[in-house]
Structures are given as structure tokens and as C-alpha cells.
mmCIF file of N, CA and C in Angstrom:
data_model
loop_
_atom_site.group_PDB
_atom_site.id
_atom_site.type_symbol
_atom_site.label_atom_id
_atom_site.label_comp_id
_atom_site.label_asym_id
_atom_site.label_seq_id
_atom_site.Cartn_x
_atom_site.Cartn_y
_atom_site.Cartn_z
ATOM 1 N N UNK A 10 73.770 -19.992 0.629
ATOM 2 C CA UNK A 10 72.701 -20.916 0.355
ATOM 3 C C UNK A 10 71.386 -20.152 0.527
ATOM 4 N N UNK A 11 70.892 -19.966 -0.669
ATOM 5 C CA UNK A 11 68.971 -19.102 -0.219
ATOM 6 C C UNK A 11 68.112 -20.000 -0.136
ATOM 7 N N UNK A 12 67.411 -19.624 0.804
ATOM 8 C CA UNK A 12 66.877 -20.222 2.051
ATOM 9 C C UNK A 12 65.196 -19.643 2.383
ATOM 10 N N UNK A 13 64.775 -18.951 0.976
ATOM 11 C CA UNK A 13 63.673 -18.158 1.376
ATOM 12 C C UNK A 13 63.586 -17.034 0.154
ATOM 13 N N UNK A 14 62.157 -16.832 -0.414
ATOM 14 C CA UNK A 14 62.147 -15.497 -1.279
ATOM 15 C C UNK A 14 60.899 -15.129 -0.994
ATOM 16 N N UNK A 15 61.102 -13.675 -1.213
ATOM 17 C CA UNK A 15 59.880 -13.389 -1.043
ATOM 18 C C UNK A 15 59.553 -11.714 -2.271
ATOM 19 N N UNK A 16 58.466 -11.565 -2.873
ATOM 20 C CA UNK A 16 58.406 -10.492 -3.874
ATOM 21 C C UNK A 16 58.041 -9.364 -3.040
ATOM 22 N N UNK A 17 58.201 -8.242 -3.530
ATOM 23 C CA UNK A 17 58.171 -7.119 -3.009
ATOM 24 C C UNK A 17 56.628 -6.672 -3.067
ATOM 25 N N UNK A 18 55.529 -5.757 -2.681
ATOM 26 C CA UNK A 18 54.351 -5.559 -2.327
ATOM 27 C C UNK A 18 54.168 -5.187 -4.365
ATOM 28 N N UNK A 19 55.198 -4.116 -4.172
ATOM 29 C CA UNK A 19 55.163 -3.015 -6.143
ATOM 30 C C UNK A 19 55.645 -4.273 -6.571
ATOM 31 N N UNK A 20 56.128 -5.688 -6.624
ATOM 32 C CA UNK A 20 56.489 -6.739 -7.360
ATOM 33 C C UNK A 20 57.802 -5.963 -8.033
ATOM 34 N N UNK A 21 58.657 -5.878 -7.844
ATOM 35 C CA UNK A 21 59.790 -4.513 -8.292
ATOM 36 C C UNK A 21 61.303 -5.006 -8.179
ATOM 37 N N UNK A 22 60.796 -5.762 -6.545
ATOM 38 C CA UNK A 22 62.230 -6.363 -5.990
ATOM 39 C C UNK A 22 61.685 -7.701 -5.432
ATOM 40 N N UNK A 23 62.606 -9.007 -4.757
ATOM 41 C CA UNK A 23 62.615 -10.226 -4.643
ATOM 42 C C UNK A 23 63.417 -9.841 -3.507
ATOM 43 N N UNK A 24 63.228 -10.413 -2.348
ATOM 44 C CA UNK A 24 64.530 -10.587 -1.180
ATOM 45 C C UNK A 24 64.362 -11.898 -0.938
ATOM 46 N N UNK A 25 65.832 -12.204 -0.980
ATOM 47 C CA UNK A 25 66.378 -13.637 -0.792
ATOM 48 C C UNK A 25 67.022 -13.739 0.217
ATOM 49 N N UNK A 26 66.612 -14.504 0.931
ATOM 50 C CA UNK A 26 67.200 -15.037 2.583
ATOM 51 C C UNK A 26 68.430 -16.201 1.902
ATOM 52 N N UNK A 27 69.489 -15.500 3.033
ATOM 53 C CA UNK A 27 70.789 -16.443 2.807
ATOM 54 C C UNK A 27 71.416 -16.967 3.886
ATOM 55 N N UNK A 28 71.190 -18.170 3.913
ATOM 56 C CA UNK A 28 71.319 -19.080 5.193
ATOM 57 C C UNK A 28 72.775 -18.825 5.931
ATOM 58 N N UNK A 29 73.641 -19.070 4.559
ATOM 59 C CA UNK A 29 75.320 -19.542 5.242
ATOM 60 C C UNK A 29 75.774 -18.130 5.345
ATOM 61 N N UNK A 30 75.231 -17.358 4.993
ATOM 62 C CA UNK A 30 75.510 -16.384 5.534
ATOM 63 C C UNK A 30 75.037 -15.095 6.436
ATOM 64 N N UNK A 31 74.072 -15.319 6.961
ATOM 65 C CA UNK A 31 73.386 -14.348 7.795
ATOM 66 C C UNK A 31 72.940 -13.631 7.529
ATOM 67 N N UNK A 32 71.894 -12.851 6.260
ATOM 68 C CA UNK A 32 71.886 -12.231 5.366
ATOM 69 C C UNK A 32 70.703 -12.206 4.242
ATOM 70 N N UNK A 33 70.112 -10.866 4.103
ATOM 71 C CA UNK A 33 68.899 -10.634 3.403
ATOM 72 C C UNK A 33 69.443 -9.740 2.028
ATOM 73 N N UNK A 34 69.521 -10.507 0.713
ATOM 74 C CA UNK A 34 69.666 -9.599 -0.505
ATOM 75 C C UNK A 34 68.565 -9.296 -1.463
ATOM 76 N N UNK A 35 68.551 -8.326 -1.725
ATOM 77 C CA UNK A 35 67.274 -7.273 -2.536
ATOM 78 C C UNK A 35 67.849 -7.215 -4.306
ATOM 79 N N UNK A 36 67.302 -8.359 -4.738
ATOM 80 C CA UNK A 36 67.559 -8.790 -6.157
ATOM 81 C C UNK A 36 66.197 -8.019 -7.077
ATOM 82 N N UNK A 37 66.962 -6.583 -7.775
ATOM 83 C CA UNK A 37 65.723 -6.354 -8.516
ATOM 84 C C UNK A 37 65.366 -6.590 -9.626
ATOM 85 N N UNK A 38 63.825 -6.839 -10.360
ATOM 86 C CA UNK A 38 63.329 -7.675 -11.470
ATOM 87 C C UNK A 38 62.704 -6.421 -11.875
ATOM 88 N N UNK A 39 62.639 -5.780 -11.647
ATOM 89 C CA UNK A 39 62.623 -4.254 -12.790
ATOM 90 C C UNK A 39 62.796 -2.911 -12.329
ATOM 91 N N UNK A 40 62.163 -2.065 -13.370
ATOM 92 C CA UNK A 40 62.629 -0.576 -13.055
ATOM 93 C C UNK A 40 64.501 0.158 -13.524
ATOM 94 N N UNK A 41 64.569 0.889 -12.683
ATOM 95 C CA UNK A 41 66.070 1.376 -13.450
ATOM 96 C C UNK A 41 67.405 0.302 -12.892
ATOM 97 N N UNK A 42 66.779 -0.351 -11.744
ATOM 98 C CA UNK A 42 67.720 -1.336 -11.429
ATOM 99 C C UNK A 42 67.682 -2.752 -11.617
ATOM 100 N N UNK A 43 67.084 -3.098 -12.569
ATOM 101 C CA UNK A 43 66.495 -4.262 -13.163
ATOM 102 C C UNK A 43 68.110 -5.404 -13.058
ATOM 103 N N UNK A 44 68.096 -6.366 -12.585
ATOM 104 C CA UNK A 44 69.253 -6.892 -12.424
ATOM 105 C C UNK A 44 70.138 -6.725 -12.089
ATOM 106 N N UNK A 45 70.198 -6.080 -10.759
ATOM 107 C CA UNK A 45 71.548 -5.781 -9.771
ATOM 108 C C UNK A 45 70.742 -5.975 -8.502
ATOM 109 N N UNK A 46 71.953 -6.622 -7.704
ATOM 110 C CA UNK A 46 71.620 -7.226 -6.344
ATOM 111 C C UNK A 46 72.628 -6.355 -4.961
ATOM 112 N N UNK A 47 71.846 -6.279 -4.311
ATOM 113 C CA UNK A 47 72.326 -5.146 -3.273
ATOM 114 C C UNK A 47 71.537 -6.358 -1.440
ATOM 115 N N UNK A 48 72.736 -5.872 -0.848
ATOM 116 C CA UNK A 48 72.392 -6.620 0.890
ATOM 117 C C UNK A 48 71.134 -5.444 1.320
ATOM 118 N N UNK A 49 69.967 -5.907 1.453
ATOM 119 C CA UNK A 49 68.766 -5.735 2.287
ATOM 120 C C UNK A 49 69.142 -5.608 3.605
ATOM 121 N N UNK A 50 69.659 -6.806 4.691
ATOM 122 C CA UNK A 50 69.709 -7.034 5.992
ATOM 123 C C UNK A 50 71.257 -7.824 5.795
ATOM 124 N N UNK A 51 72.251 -7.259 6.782
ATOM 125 C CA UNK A 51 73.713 -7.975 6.930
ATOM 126 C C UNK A 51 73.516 -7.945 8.572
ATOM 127 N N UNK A 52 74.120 -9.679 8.199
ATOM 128 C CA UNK A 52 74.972 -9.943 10.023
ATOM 129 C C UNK A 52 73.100 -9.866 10.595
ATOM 130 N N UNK A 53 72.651 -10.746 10.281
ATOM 131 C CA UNK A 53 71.486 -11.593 11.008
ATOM 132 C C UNK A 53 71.784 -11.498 12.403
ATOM 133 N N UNK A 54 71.289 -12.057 13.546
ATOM 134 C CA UNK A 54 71.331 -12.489 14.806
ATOM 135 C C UNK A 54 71.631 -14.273 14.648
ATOM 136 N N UNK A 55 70.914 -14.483 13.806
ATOM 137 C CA UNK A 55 70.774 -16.181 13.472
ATOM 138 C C UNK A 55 70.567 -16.621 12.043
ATOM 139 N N UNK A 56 70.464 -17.877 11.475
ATOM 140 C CA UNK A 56 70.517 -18.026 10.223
ATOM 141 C C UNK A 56 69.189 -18.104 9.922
ATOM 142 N N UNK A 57 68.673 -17.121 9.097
ATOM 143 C CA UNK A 57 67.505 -16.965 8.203
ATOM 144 C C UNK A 57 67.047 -18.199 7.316
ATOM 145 N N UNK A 58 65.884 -18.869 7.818
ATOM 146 C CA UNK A 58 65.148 -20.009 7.465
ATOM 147 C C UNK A 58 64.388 -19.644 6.561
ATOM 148 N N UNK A 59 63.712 -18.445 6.288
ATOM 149 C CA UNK A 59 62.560 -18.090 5.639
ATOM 150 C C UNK A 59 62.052 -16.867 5.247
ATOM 151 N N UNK A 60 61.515 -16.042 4.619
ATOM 152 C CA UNK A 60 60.704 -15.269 4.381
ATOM 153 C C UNK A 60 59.741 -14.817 3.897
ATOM 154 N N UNK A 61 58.967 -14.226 4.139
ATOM 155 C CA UNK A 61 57.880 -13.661 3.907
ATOM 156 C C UNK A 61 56.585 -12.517 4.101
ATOM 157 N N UNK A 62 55.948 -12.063 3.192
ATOM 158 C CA UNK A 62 55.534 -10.635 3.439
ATOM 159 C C UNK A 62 54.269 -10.594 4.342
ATOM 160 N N UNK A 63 53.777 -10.143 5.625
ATOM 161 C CA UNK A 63 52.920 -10.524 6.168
ATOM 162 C C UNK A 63 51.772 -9.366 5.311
ATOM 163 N N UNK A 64 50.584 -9.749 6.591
ATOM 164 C CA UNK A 64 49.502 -8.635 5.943
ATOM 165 C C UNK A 64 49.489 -6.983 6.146
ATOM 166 N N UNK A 65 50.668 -6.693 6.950
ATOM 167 C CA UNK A 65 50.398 -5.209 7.596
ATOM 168 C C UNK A 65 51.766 -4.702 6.764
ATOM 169 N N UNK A 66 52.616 -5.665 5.494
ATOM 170 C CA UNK A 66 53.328 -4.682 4.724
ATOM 171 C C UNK A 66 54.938 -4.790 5.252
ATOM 172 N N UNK A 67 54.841 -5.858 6.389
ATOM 173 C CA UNK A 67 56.222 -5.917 7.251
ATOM 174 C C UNK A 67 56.840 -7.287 6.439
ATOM 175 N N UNK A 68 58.327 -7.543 6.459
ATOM 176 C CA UNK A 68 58.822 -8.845 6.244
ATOM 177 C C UNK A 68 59.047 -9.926 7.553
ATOM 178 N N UNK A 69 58.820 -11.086 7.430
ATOM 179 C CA UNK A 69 59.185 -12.093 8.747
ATOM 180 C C UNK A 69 60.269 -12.469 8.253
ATOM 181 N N UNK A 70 60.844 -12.685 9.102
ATOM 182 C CA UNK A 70 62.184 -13.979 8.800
ATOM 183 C C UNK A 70 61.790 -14.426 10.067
ATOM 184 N N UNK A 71 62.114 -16.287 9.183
ATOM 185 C CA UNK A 71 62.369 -16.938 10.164
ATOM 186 C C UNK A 71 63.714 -17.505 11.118
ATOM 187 N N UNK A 72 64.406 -17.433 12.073
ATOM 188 C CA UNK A 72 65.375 -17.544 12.358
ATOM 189 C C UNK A 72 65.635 -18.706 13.064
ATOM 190 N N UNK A 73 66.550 -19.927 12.199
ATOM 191 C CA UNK A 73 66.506 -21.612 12.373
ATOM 192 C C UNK A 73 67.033 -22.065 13.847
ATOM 193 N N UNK A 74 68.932 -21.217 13.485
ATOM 194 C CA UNK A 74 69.509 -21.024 14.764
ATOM 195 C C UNK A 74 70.346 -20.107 15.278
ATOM 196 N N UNK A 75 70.233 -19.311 16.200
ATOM 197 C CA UNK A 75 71.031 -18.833 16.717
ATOM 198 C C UNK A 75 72.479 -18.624 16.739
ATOM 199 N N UNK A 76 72.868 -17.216 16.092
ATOM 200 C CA UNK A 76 75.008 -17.351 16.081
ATOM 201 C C UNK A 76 75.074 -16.899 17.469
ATOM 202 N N UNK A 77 76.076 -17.834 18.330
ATOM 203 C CA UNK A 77 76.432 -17.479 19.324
ATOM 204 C C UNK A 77 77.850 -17.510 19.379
ATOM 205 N N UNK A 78 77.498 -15.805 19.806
ATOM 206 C CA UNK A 78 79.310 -15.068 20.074
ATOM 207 C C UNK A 78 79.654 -15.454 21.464
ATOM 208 N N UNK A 79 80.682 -16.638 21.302
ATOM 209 C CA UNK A 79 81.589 -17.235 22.267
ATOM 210 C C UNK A 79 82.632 -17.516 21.755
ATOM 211 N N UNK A 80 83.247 -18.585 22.854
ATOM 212 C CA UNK A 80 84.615 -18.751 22.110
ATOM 213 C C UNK A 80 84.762 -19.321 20.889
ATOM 214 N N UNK A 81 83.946 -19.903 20.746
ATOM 215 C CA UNK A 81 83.619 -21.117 19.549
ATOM 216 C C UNK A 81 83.141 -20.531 18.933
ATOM 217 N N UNK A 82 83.682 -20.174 17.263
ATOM 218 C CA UNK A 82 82.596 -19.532 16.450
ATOM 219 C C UNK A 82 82.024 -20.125 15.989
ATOM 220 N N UNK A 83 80.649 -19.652 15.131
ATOM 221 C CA UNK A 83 79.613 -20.884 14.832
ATOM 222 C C UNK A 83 79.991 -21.431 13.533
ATOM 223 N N UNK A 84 79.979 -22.513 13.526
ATOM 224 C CA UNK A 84 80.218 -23.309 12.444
ATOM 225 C C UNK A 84 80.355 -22.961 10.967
ATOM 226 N N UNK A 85 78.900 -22.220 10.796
ATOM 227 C CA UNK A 85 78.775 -21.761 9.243
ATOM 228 C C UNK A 85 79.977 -20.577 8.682
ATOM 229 N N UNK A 86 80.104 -19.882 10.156
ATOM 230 C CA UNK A 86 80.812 -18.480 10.440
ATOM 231 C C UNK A 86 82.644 -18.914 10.201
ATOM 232 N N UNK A 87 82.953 -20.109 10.704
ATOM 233 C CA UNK A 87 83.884 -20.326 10.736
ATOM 234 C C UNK A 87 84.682 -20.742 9.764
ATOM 235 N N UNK A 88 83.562 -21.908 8.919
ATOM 236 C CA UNK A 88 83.625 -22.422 7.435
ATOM 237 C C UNK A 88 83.819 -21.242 6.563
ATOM 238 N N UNK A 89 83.151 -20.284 6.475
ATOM 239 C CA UNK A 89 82.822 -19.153 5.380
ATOM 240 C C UNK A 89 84.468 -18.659 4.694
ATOM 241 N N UNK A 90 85.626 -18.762 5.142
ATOM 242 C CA UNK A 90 86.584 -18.339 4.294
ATOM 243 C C UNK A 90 87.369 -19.573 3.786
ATOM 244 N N UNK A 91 86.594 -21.269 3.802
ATOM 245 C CA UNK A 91 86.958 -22.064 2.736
ATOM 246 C C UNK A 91 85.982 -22.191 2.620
ATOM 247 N N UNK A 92 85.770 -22.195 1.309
ATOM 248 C CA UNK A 92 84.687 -22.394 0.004
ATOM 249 C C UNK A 92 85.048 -24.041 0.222
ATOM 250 N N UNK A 93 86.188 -24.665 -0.326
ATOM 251 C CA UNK A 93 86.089 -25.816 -0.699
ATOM 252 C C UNK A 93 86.155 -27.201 0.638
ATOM 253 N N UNK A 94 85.639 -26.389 1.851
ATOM 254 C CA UNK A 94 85.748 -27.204 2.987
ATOM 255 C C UNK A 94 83.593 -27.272 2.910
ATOM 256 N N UNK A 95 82.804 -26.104 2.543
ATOM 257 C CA UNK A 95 81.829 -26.381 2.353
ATOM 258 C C UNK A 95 81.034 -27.438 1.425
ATOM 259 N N UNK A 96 81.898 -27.153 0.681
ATOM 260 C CA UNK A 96 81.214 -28.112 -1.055
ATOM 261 C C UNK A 96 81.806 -29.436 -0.369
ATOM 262 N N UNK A 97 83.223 -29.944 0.162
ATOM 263 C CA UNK A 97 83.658 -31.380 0.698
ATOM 264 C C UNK A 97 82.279 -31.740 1.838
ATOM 265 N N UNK A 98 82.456 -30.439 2.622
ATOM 266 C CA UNK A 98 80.835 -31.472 3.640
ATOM 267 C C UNK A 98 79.823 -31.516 2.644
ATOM 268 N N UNK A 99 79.518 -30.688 2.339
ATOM 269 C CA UNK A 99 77.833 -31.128 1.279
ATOM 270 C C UNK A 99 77.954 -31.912 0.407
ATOM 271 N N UNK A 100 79.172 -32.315 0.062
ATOM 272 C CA UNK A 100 79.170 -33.975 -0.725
ATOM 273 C C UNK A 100 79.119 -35.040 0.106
ATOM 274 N N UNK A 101 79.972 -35.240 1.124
ATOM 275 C CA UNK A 101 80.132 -35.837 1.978
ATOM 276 C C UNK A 101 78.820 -36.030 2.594
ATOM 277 N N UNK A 102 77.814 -34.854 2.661
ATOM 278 C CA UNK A 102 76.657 -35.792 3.423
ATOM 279 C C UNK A 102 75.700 -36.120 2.563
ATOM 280 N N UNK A 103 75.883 -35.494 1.016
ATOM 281 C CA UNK A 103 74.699 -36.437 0.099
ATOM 282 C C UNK A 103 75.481 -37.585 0.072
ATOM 283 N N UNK A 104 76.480 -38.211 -0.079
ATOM 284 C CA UNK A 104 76.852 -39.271 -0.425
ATOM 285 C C UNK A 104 76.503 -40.103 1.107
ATOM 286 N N UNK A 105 76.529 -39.849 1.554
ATOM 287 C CA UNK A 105 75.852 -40.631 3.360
ATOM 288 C C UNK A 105 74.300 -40.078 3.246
ATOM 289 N N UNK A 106 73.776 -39.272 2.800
ATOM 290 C CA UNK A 106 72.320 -39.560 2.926
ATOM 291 C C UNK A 106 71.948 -40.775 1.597
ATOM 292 N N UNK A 107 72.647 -40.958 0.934
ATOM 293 C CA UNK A 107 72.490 -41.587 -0.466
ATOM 294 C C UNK A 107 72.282 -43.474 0.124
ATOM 295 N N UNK A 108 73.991 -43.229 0.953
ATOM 296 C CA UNK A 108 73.994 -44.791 1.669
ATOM 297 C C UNK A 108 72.783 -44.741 2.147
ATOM 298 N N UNK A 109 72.513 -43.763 2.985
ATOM 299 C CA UNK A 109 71.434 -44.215 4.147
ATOM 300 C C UNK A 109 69.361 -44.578 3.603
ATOM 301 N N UNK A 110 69.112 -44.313 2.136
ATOM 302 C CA UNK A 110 67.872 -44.025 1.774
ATOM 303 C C UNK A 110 68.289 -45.724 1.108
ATOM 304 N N UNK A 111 69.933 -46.309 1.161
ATOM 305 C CA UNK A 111 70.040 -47.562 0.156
ATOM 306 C C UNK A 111 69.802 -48.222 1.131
ATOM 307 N N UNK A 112 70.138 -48.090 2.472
ATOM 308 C CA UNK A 112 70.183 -49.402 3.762
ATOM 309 C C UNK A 112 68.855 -49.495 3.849
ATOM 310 N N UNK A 113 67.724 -47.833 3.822
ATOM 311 C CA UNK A 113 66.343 -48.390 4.021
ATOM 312 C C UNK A 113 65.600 -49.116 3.187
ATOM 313 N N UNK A 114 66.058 -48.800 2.168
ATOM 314 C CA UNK A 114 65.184 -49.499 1.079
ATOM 315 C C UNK A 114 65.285 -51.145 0.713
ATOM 316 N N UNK A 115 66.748 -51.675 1.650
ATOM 317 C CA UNK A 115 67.018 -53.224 1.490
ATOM 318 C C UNK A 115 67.531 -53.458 2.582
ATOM 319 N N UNK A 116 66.725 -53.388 3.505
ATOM 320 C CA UNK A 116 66.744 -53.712 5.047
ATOM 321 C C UNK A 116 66.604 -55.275 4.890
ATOM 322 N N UNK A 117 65.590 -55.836 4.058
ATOM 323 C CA UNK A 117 65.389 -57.112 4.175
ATOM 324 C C UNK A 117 66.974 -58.083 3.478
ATOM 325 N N UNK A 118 67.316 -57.372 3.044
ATOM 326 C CA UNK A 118 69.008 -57.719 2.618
ATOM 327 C C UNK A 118 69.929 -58.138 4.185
ATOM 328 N N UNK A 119 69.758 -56.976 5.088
ATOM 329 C CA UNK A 119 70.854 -57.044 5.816
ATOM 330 C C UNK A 119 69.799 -58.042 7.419
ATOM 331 N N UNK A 120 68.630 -57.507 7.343
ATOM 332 C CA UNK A 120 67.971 -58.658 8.244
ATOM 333 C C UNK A 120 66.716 -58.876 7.724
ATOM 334 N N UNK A 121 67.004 -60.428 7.219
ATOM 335 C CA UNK A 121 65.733 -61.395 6.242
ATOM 336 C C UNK A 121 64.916 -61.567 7.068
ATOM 337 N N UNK A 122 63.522 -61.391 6.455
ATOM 338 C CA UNK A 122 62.475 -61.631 7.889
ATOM 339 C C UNK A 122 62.409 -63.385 8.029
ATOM 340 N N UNK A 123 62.145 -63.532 9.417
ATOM 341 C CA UNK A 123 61.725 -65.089 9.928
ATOM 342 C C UNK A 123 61.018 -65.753 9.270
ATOM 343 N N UNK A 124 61.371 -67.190 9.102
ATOM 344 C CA UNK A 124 60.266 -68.336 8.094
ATOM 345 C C UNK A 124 59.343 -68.053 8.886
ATOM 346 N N UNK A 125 58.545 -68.232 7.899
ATOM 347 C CA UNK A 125 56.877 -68.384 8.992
ATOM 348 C C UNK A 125 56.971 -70.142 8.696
ATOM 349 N N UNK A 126 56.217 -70.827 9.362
ATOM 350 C CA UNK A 126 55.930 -72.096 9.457
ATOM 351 C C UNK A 126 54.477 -72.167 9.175
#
């Protein structure tokens, strides 16, 4: 999931922050490598929220949350060798954010406001 772009200073290359996977790729838009994509940064510390080029020529990432190596692997880490257990949650929660934007919008459905007198 990219999660962040940012252009290169020579405008040459694009790095794309990749959430579900921990991970900075260097997608280039010209020169002799004009359309081939190569890993920038592998195996993050945490999942990359953002990027961008500051003023002194350096990249930020922003880092959302923390992978913590315990017993429990982290969620995204654990998901990553079913594909089709990811796409079932990300339906699964547009279809529950979908309910949930319908309950707000006809609240007065499920509690009618009081007669006024």
C-alpha cells in the first residue's frame, strides 16, 4: 500500500513509501532507467506514513507504528504471505465503514427526536 511520494531534487526518480510493507521504492521517470523500480530502503523499523524532501537535500519518513520483534508478529508482517486474507479485511472494513457513514446519516431513523409541544 503507498503511503507517500516524494520527487527526487534532479526530478529523475519518485520514492514511494510502502506501508504494508516496510519499505522505500525508487521508481524512475527518466534517464537510462526510465521505468524500472528498484527498493530504496528495505525492512523499515516501522511502517512508513510519509515522505518527503526536506531543505538540506535529506528524505523524512514518517514512521506511523512501530514493528515490534516479539512473540507476536506484527500484524501487517504476519498477513503479508496471504494476499487474499488482506483484500477480505479491506473489504470487510469498507463495507462496515459504509454501514457506519449510513447509521450517521439516519440517526433520526433509529432515535426520532422528541415532540416539542
Amino acid at each position: 500500500m503507498a503511503n507517500g511520494i516524494a520527487l527526487s531534487p534532479c526530478e529523475d526518480y519518485i520514492l514511494i513509501a510502502e506501508t504494508s510493507v516496510c519499505r522505500i521504492i525508487r521508481y524512475w521517470v527518466s534517464g537510462t532507467n526510465a521505468g524500472k523500480k528498484e527498493v530504496f530502503v528495505d525492512n523499515l523499523p516501522g511502517y512508513p506514513d510519509n515522505i518527503r524532501l526536506s531543505a538540506t537535500g535529506l528524505y523524512r519518513v514518517g514512521i506511523s507504528t512501530t514493528r515490534f520483534p516479539s512473540f507476536f508478529a506484527p500484524f501487517l508482517d504476519a498477513l503479508g504471505p496471504y494476499p487474499f486474507l488482506k483484500r477480505l479485511i479491506a473489504k470487510v472494513t469498507l463495507t462496515l465503514c459504509g454501514i457506519n457513514c449510513w447509521c450517521c446519516k439516519n440517526v433520526d431513523f433509529f432515535f426520532p427526536p422528541p415532540s416539542v409541544k
